[in-house]
XYZ file of C-alpha atoms in Angstrom:
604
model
C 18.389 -58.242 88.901
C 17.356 -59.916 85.871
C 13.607 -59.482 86.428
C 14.004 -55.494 87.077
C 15.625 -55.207 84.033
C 13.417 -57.735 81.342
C 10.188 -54.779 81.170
C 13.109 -51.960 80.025
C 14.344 -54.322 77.600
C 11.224 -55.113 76.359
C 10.321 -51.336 76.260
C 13.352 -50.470 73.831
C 12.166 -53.226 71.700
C 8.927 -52.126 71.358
C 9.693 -48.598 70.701
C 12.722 -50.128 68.260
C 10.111 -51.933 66.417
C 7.858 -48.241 66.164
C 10.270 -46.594 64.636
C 11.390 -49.055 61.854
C 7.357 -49.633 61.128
C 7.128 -45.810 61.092
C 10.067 -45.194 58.696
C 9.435 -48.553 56.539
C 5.598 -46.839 56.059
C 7.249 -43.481 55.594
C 9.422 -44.821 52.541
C 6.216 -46.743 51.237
C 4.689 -43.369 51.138
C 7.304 -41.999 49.250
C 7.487 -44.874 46.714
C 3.991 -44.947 46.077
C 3.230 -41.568 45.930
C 6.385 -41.361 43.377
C 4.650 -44.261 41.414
C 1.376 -42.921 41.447
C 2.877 -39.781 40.043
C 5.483 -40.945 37.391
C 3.519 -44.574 36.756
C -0.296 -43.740 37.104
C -0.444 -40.017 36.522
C 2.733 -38.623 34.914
C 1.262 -35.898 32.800
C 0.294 -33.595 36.026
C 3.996 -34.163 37.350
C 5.065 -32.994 33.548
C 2.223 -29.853 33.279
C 3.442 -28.931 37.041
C 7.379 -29.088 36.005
C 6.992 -26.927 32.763
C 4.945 -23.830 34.396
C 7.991 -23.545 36.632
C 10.628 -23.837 33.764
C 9.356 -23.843 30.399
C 9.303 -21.199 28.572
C 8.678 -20.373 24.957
C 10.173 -17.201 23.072
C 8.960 -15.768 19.866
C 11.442 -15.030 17.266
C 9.731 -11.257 16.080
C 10.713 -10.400 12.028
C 10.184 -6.945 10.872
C 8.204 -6.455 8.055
C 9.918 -6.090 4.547
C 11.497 -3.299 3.172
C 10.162 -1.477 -0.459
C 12.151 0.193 -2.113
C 12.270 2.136 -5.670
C 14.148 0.549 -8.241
C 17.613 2.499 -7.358
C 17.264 1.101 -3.709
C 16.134 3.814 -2.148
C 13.328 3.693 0.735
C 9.898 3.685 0.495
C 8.622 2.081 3.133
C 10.347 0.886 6.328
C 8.993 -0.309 9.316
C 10.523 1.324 12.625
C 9.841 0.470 16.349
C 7.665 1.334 18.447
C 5.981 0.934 21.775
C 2.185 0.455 22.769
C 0.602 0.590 26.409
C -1.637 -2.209 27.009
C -3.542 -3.264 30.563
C -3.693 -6.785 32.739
C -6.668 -5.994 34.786
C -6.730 -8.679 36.450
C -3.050 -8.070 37.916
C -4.491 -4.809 38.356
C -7.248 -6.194 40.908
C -5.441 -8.292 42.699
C -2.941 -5.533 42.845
C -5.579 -3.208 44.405
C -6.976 -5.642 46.644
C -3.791 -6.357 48.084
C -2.902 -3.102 49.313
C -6.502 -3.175 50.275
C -5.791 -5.933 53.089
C -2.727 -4.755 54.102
C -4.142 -1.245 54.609
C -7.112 -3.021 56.873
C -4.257 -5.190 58.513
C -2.163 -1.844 59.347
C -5.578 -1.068 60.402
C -5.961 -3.695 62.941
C -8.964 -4.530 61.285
C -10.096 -8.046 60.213
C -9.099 -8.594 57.013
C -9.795 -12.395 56.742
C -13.105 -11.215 57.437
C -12.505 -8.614 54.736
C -10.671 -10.795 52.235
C -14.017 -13.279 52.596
C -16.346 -10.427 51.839
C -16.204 -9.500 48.374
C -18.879 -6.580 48.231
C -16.865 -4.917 50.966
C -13.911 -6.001 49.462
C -15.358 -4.879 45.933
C -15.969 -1.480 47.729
C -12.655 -0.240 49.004
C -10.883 -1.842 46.049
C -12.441 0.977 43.745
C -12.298 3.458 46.416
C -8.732 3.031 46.544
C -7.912 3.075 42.457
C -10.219 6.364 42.288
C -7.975 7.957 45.278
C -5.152 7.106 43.368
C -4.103 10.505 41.163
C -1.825 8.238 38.622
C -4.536 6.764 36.921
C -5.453 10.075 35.827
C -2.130 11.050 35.463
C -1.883 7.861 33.235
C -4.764 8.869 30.985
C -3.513 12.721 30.208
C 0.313 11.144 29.472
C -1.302 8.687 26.900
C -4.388 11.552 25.601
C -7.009 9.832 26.063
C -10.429 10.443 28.024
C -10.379 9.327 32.017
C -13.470 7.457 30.754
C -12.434 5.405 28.617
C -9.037 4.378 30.271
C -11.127 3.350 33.557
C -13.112 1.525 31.410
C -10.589 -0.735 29.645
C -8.889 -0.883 33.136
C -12.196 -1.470 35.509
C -15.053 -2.854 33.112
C -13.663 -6.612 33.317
C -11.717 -7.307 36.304
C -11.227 -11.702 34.931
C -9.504 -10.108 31.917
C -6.130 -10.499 30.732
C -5.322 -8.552 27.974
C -6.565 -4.874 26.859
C -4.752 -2.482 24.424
C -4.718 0.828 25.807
C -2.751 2.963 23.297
C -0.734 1.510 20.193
C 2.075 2.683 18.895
C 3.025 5.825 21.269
C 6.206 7.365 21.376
C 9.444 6.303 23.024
C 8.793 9.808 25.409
C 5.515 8.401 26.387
C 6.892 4.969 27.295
C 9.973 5.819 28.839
C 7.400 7.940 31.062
C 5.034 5.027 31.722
C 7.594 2.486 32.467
C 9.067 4.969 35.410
C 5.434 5.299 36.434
C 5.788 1.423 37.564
C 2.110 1.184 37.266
C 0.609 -2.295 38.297
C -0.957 -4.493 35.594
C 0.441 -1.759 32.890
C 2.695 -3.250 30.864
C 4.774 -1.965 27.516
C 4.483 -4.122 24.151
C 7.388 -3.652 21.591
C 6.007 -3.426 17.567
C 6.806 -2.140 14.799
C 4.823 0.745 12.604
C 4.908 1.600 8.959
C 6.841 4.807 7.952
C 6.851 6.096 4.183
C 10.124 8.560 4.045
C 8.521 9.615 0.333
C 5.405 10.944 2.179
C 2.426 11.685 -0.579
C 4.117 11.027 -3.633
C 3.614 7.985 -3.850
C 0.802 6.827 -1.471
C -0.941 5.373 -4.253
C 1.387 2.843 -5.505
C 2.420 1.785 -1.909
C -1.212 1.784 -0.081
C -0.915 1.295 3.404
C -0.968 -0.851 6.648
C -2.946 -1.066 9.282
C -2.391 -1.075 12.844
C -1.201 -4.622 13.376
C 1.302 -4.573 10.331
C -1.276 -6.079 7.568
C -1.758 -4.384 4.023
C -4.747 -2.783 3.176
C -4.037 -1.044 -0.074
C -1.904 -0.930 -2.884
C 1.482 -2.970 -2.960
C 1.483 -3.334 1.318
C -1.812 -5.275 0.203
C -0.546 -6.875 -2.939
C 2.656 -8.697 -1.718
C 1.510 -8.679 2.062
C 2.648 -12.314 2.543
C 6.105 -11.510 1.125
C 6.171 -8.807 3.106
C 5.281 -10.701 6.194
C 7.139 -13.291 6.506
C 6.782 -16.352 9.764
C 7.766 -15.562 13.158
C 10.134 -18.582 14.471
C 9.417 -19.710 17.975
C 11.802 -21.275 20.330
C 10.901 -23.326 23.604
C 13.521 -23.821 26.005
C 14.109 -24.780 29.765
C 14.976 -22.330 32.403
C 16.531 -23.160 35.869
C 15.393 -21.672 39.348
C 18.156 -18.726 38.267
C 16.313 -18.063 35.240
C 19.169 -19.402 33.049
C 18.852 -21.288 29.983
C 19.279 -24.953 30.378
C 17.885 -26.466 27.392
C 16.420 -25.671 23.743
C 13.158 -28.310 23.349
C 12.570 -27.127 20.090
C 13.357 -24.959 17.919
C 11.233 -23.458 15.068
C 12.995 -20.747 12.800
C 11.841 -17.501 11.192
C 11.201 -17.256 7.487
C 12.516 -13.642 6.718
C 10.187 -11.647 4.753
C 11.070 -10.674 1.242
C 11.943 -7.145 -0.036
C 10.326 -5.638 -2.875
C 12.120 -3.470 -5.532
C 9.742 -1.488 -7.301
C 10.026 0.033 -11.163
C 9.389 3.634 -9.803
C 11.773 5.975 -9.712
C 12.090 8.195 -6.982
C 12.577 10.960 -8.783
C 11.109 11.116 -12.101
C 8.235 10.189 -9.094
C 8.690 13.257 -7.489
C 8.867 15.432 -10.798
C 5.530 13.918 -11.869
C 3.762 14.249 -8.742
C 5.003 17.908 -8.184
C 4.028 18.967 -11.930
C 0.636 17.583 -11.584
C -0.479 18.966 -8.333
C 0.145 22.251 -9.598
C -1.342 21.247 -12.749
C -4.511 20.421 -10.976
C -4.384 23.109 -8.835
C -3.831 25.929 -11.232
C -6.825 25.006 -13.406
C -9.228 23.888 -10.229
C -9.571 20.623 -11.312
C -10.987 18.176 -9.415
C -8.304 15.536 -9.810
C -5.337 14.577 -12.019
C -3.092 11.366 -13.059
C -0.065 11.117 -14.649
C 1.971 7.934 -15.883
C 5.651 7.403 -16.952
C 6.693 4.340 -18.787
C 9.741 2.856 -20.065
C 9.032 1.981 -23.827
C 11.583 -0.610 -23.799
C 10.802 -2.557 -20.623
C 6.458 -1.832 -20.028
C 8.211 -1.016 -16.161
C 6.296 2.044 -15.081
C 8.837 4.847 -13.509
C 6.004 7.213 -12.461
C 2.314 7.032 -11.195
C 1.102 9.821 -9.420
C -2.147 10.898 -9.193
C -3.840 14.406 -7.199
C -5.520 14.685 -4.558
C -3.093 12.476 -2.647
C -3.010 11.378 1.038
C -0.100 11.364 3.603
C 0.205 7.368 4.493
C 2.185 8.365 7.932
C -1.268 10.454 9.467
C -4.508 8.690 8.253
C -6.652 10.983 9.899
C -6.736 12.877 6.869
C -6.800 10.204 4.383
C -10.630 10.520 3.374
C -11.539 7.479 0.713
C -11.580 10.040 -2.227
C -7.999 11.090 -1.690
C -7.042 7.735 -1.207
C -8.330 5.931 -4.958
C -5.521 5.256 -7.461
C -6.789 7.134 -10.084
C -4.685 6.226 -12.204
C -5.621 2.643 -12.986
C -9.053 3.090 -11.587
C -10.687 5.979 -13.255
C -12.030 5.351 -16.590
C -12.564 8.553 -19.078
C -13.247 8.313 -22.791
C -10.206 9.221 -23.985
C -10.688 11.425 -26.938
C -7.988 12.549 -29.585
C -5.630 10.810 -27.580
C -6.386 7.597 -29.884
C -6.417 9.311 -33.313
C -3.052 7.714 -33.876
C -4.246 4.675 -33.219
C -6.686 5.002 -35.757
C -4.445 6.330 -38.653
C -1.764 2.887 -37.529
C -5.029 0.902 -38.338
C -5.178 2.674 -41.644
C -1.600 2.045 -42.194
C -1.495 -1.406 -40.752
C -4.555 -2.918 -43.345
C -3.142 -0.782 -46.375
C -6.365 1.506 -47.112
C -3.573 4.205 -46.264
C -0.710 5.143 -46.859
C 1.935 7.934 -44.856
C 2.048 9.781 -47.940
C -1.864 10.079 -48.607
C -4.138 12.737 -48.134
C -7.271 13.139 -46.986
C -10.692 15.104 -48.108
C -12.468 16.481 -45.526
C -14.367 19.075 -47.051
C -16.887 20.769 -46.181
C -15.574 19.604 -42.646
C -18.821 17.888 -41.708
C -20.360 14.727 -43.029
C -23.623 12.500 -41.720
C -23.382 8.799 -40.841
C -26.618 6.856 -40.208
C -28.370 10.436 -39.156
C -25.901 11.735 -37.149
C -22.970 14.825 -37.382
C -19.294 14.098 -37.344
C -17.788 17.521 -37.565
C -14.494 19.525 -37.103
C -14.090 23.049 -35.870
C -13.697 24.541 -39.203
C -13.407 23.316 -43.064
C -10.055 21.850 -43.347
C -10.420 20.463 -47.166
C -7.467 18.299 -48.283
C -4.872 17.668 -45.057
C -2.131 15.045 -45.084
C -2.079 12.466 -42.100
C 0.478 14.662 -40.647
C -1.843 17.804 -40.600
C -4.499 15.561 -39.518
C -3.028 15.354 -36.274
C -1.644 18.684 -36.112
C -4.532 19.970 -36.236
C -6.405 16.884 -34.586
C -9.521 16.496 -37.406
C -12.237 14.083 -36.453
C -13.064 14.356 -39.894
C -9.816 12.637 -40.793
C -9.628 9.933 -39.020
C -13.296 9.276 -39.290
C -12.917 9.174 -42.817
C -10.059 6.881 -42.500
C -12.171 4.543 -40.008
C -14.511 4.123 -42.850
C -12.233 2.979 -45.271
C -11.625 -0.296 -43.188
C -13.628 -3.501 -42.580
C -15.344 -2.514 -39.125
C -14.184 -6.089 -37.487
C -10.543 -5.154 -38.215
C -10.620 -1.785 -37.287
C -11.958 -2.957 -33.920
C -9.814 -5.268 -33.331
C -7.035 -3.123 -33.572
C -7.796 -1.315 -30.549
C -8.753 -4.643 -28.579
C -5.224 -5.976 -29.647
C -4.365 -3.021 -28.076
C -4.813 -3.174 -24.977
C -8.337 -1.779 -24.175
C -10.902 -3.741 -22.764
C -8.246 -5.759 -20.307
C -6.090 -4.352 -17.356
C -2.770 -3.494 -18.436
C -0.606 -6.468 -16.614
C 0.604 -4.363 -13.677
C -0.801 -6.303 -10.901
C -2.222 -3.323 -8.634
C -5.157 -3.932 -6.421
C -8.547 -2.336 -8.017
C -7.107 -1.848 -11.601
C -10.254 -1.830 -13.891
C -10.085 -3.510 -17.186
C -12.103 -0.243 -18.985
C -15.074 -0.110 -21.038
C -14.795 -1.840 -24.048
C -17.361 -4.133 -26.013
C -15.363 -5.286 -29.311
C -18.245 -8.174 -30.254
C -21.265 -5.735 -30.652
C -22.725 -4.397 -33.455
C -21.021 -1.372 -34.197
C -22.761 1.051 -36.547
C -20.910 3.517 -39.089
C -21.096 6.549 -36.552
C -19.494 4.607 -33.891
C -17.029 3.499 -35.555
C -16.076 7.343 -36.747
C -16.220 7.721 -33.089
C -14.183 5.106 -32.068
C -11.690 6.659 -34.210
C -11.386 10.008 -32.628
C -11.772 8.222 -28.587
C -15.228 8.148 -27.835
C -17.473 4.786 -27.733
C -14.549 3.490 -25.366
C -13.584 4.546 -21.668
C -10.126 4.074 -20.346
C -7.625 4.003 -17.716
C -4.605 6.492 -17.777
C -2.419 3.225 -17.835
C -4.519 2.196 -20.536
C -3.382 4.946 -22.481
C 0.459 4.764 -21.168
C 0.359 1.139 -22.445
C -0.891 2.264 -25.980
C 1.628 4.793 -26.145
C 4.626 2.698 -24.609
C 3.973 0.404 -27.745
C 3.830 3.304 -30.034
C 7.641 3.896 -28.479
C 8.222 0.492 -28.646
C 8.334 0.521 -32.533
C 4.829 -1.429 -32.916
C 5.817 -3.795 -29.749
C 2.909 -4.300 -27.045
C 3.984 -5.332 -23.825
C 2.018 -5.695 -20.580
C 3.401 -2.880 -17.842
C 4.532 -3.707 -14.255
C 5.322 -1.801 -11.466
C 8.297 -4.355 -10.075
C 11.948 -3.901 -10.976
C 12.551 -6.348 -14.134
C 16.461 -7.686 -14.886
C 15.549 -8.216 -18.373
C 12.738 -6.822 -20.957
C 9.682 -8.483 -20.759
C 8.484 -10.510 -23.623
C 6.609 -8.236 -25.722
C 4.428 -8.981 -29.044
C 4.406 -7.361 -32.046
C 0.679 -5.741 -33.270
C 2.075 -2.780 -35.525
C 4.883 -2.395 -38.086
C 7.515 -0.780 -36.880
C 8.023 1.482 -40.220
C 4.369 2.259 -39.442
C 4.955 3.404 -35.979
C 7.764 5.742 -36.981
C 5.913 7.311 -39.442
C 2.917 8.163 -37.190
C 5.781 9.397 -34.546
C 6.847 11.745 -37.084
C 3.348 12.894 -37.467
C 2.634 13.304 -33.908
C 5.551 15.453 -33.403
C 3.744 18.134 -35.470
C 1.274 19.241 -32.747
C 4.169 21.040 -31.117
C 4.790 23.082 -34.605
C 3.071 26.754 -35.493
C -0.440 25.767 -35.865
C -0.302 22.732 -34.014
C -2.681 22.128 -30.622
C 0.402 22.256 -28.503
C 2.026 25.086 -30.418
C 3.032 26.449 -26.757
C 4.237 23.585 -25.287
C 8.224 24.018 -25.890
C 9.618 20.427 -24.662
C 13.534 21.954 -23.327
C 16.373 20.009 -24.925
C 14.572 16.785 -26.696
C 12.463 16.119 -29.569
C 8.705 15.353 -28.320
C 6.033 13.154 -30.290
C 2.396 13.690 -28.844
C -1.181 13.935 -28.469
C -3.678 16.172 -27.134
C -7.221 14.796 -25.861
C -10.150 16.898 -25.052
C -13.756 15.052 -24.356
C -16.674 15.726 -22.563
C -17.821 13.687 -19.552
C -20.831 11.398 -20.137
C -23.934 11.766 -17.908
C -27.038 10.091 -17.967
C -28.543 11.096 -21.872
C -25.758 12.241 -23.421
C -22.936 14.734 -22.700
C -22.373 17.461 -19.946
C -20.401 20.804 -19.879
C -17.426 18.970 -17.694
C -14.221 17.596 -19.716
C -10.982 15.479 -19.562
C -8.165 16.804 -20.642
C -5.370 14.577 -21.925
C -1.645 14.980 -23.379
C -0.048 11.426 -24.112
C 3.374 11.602 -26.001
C 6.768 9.837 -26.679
C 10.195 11.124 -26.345
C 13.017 11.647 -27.632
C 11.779 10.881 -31.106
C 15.003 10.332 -32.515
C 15.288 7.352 -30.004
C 11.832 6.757 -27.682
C 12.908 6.067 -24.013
C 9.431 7.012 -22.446
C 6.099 7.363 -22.858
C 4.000 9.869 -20.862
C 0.360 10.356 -20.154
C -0.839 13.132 -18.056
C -5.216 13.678 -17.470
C -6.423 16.213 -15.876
C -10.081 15.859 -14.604
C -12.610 18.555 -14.346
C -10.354 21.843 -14.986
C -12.712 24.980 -13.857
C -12.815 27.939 -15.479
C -12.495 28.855 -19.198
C -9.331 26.919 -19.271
C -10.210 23.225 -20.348
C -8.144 21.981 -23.414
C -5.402 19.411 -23.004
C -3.222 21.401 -24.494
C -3.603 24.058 -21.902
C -3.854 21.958 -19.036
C -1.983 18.387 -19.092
C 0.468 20.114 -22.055
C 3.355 21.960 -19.727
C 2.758 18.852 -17.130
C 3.725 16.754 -20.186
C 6.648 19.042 -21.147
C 8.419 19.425 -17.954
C 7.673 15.748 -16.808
C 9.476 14.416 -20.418
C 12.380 17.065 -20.205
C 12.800 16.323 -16.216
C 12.526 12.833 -16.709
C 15.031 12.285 -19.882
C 17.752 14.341 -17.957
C 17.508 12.210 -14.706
C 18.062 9.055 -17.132
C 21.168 10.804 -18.875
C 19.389 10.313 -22.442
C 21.302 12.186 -24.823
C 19.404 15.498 -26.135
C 18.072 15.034 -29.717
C 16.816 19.237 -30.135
C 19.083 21.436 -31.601
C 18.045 23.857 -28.365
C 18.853 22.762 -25.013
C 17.955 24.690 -21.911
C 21.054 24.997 -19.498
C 21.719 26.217 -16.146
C 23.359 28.984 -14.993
C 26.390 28.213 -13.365
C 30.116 28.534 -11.938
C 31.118 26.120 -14.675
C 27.988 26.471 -16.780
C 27.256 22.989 -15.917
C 23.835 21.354 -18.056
C-alpha cells in the first residue's frame, strides 16, 4: 500500500510547489512593475493619474465698468455666447456612425475602418446628407461655404470660431441642435447705454474685450484686470476632492470719468444740429469746469454708434476735438489785450487809434472791415478789430508777447491724457517778424485744438489760473499756476461780455437766465499758397460772469452756404449749451431775465 500511494504524494507536491513558484513570480511582477513605475519612472504614473482627475478652472472677471462722474453707465460689459467648432470631434464623430452604418450593413468595417480613402469617402458623403449643417449655417447667417470650410478644411484641428458673440435665441437654438464637435463659449461684449454721444471719449473694444480707442484703449489694463486660475482634483464621480493650487483674480478697476451725462447730451444734441443746419462738414464742442480743468463735455459731429461698427467709417470715428488743429482766429484777441495788460503797455482804461483802419507792416495789410478810429479795449472786442489788437501786439517786446501764448498752453497737449491728442502748431523760438506778430494777435500764425482753446478760456474763468484739463473724476482741484493777474482777467471778462450788446458780433445770441462773457472766431482754412474760400467758425466764452463756473468752446468746420460767421453758426450752440449746462449744475442766475417754464406750479 505504501508504494501505490508514494507517486500521488509526490504528484501533490509537485503541483504544491507550481503554484507557490507561480504566485511568488506573480507578486514579483507586481512589486517590480510597482517599482519600476513609482522608483524608475514615476512621472508617467503622475501624467497618467492627472488626465483622469486633474482639472484646472479659470476664474473669468468681467471687464470694468465706466462711468460718468455722477455714476451713471457708460460702458458695461454684458454676456454673451459665441459658436465655435472641434473638427476633429466632428470627424471622428462622422466616422463613427460611418462604421456602425457599414456594421448594420453587414459589411466589413475593419476592412473599412483600415481604409482611409474609402473611409475619407463616406465620411463626407454622410456630413453633406446631413440637412443640419445647413440648417446650422442659416441659424448662425452665414454662407454654407464658409461654415463647411471652418468645419471640413482641417479635420487634426481643435479649435475654430464660428460666430462670436450671437444671441442667447441663437444659442439656446444651437445647444438643442446637439450638434457634434459644436460647442457654445460664454464671453462677454461691450455695450455703451449712451450710444453716440459720447463715442469719442470712450473709443471702443474689439472682439476679444481689448481697447482700441479712446479711454477702452487708454486704461485697458485697469480695465482688464487677471483671470485667477484654480487646479483641483476630481474623483471618478466628478466631485471635488482637492484644491492643488490656487491662483486668485485681480478685479479690474472702474473708471469714473469728469463727463457729465447730461451737460454731454446737451452739447452733443446742440452741435449736431449746429452742423447740420449750416452743412458743415464737422463740429466740436468742449465744456470745462474753470475751477477744477475736469472737462464735463466733449462731443464732436459726425459721430459713430460704438454698439454696430459696421457703420463706424475712420472719419466718423476721429476725436476731433483734441485732434483737429484750426487757426483759431478772434478767438485769441483776449489773449492778446491780457498780454497788453499783463506787461503794462496797456491799461483797461486806454484807448486805442486805429484810424484809417488799415496800416502796413514789413509790406503787408493788416486791416479791419471798416474805419473804426479811436475804440476802447472794450469796443475792441465788441466789435473784434484786428487793428486793435495788432496795434497793441506792437507795443510789446515780441519775446514776451510770445511767450504769453506759449505759457498758455499752445504748442503742448492740454494734460488730458486721450489717445491721439496733438500738441498744435506752434513755433515760439523763430524769428517772428512785425506782421506775424499782428497776426498772432488776432489767431493766425498758430493752429489749435478745440481743447486748446477750452484750456485758454478755463484759465480766463479761472481768474488768471492755468491748469492742465482731465477727463477723470478729481476729489480735489488740481494744482493750477498762476500766468495772468486776476484783476486783469476780470477786466477783459467784462470786455468780452460786450459782444452780446447792440453792435456787438453776437448781438443775437441772447444767453437765457445768466450773464455770458465771449468770443467769436472766424478764419479761413489754409491750403497750399495761402488761403481758400472754406472757414472755421468759433464761439469760446465764460459764464456766469458774475461768478465763472464754465468755460465753453464750440467750432464748427466748413459751414456751406452764405452762412459762415461764428457768430451765426457756433453762437446759439454756445448759448443753449452755457444756459443748459449752468441749470443742470444749479448755479444761481446772475441776468436780471430768466427764461422759465410753463407750468402747473410755474416751476423754473
Amino acid at each position: 500500500m505504501k508504494n501505490k500511494n508514494k507517486p500521488s504524494q509526490n504528484l501533490i507536491a509537485w503541483r504544491f510547489v507550481l503554484v507557490c513558484v507561480m504566485l511568488v513570480s506573480v507578486f514579483v511582477a507586481l512589486i517590480a512593475r510597482a517599482a519600476y513605475l513609482q522608483v524608475i519612472e514615476p512621472d508617467k504614473a503622475r501624467e497618467e493619474n492627472a488626465k483622469r482627475t486633474v482639472r484646472k478652472e479659470t476664474l473669468h472677471v468681467q471687464r470694468g465698468m465706466i462711468y460718468d462722474r455722477n455714476g451713471k453707465e457708460l460702458a458695461v460689459s454684458v454676456p454673451v455666447v459665441s459658436v465655435y467648432a472641434d473638427p476633429y470631434a466632428l470627424e471622428k464623430a462622422l466616422k463613427k456612425r460611418v462604421l456602425r452604418q457599414a456594421r448594420k450593413n453587414r459589411e466589413d468595417h475593419v476592412a473599412l475602418a483600415d481604409n482611409e480613402t474609402a473611409l475619407k469617402v463616406r465620411t463626407q458623403a454622410l456630413y453633406q446628407a446631413q440637412a443640419r449643417w445647413r440648417e446650422l449655417s442659416d441659424v448662425l447667417q452665414l454662407p454654407t461655404e464658409q461654415v463647411n470650410r471652418k468645419l471640413r478644411g482641417n479635420a487634426k484641428r481643435r479649435f475654430v470660431y464660428l460666430k462670436r458673440q450671437v444671441t442667447p435665441a441663437v444659442a439656446k437654438y444651437i445647444r438643442q441642435m446637439r450638434l457634434p464637435g459644436i460647442h457654445l463659449l460664454d464671453e462677454s461684449k461691450r455695450f455703451y447705454p449712451s450710444g453716440e454721444i459720447a463715442a469719442h471719449v470712450l473709443g471702443v473694444t474689439n472682439i476679444d474685450g481689448i481697447g482700441i480707442e479712446g479711454i477702452e484703449k487708454r486704461f485697458d489694463s485697469a480695465l482688464t484686470g487677471t483671470e485667477g486660475l484654480r487646479t483641483i482634483r476630481k474623483d471618478a464621480q466628478g466631485r471635488e476632492v482637492q484644491v492643488l493650487s490656487e491662483e486668485e483674480r485681480v478685479e479690474p478697476e472702474d473708471i469714473h470719468l469728469s463727463i457729465d451725462h447730461r451737460i454731454q447730451t446737451i452739447a452733443y444734441v446742440a452741435l449736431k444740429s449746429a452742423v447740420l443746419t449750416y452743412q458743415a462738414t464737422s463740429g466740436s464742442a468742449m465744456v470745462v469746469d474753470v475751477h477744477t480743468g475736469e472737462i464735463l463735455a466733449m462731443v464732436n459731429s459726425p459721430s459713430f454708434n460704438p454698439n454696430d461698427m459696421s457703420t463706424a467709417a475712420p472719419y466718423k470715428r476721429r476725436n476731433r476735438a483734441i485732434t483737429d488743429l484750426f487757426e483759431p482766429g478772434s478767438t485769441l484777441k483776449p489773449l492778446a489785450i491780457l498780454a497788453g495788460l499783463e506787461y503794462g503797455a496797456i491799461t483797461a482804461d486806454e484807448t486805442i487809434d486805429t484810424f484809417p483802419g488799415w496800416m502796413r507792416l514789413g509790406g503787408s495789410l493788416v486791416k479791419d472791415t471798416r474805419n473804426h478810429g479811436e475804440m476802447s479795449l472794450r469796443e475792441i472786442l465788441k466789435v473784434s478789430s484786428n487793428m486793435g489788437v495788432a496795434k497793441i501786439s506792437q507795443k510789446l517786446p515780441k519775446d514776451y508777447f510770445v511767450g504769453m501764448y506759449q505759457k498758455a498752453g499752445f504748442g503742448e497737449d492740454t494734460g488730458t491724457m486721450m489717445i491721439g491728442e496733438s500738441s498744435g502748431l506752434f513755433y515760439p523760438n523763430r524769428r517772428w517778424s512785425d506782421f506775424e506778430i499782428a497776426t498772432l494777435s488776432y489767431g493766425y500764425a498758430v493752429s489749435a485744438s478745440t481743447a486748446q482753446i477750452a484750456r485758454l478760456y478755463a484759465t480766463i474763468g479761472a481768474g488768471g489760473i492755468s491748469r492742465p484739463l482731465t477727463i477723470l473724476k478729481q476729489d480735489e482741484p488740481q494744482p493750477g499756476e498762476r500766468i495772468f493777474k486776476e484783476e486783469d482777467t476780470k477786466a477783459v471778462i467784462a470786455m468780452m461780455e460786450s459782444i452780446f450788446e447792440k453792435g456787438g458780433t453776437a448781438s443775437m445770441i441772447k444767453v437765457d437766465g445768466y450773464r455770458a462773457a465771449g468770443k467769436t472766431g472766424t478764419s479761413e482754412k489754409a491750403i497750399a499758397g495761402g488761403y481758400g474760400d472754406e472757414y472755421v467758425g468759433y464761439f469760446a466764452g465764460v459764464a456766469p460772469v458774475s461768478d465763472p463756473r464754465l468755460a465753453v468752446v464750440v467750432m464748427v468746420n466748413e459751414p456751406g452756404g452764405d452762412v459762415y460767421y461764428g457768430g451765426q453758426t457756433a453762437g446759439p450752440v454756445f448759448a443753449e449749451i452755457v444756459s443748459n449746462s449752468l441749470r443742470m449744475l444749479n448755479v444761481a442766475p446772475d441776468k436780471d431775465r430768466v427764461a422759465y417754464v410753463s407750468g402747473k406750479n410755474d416751476d423754473a
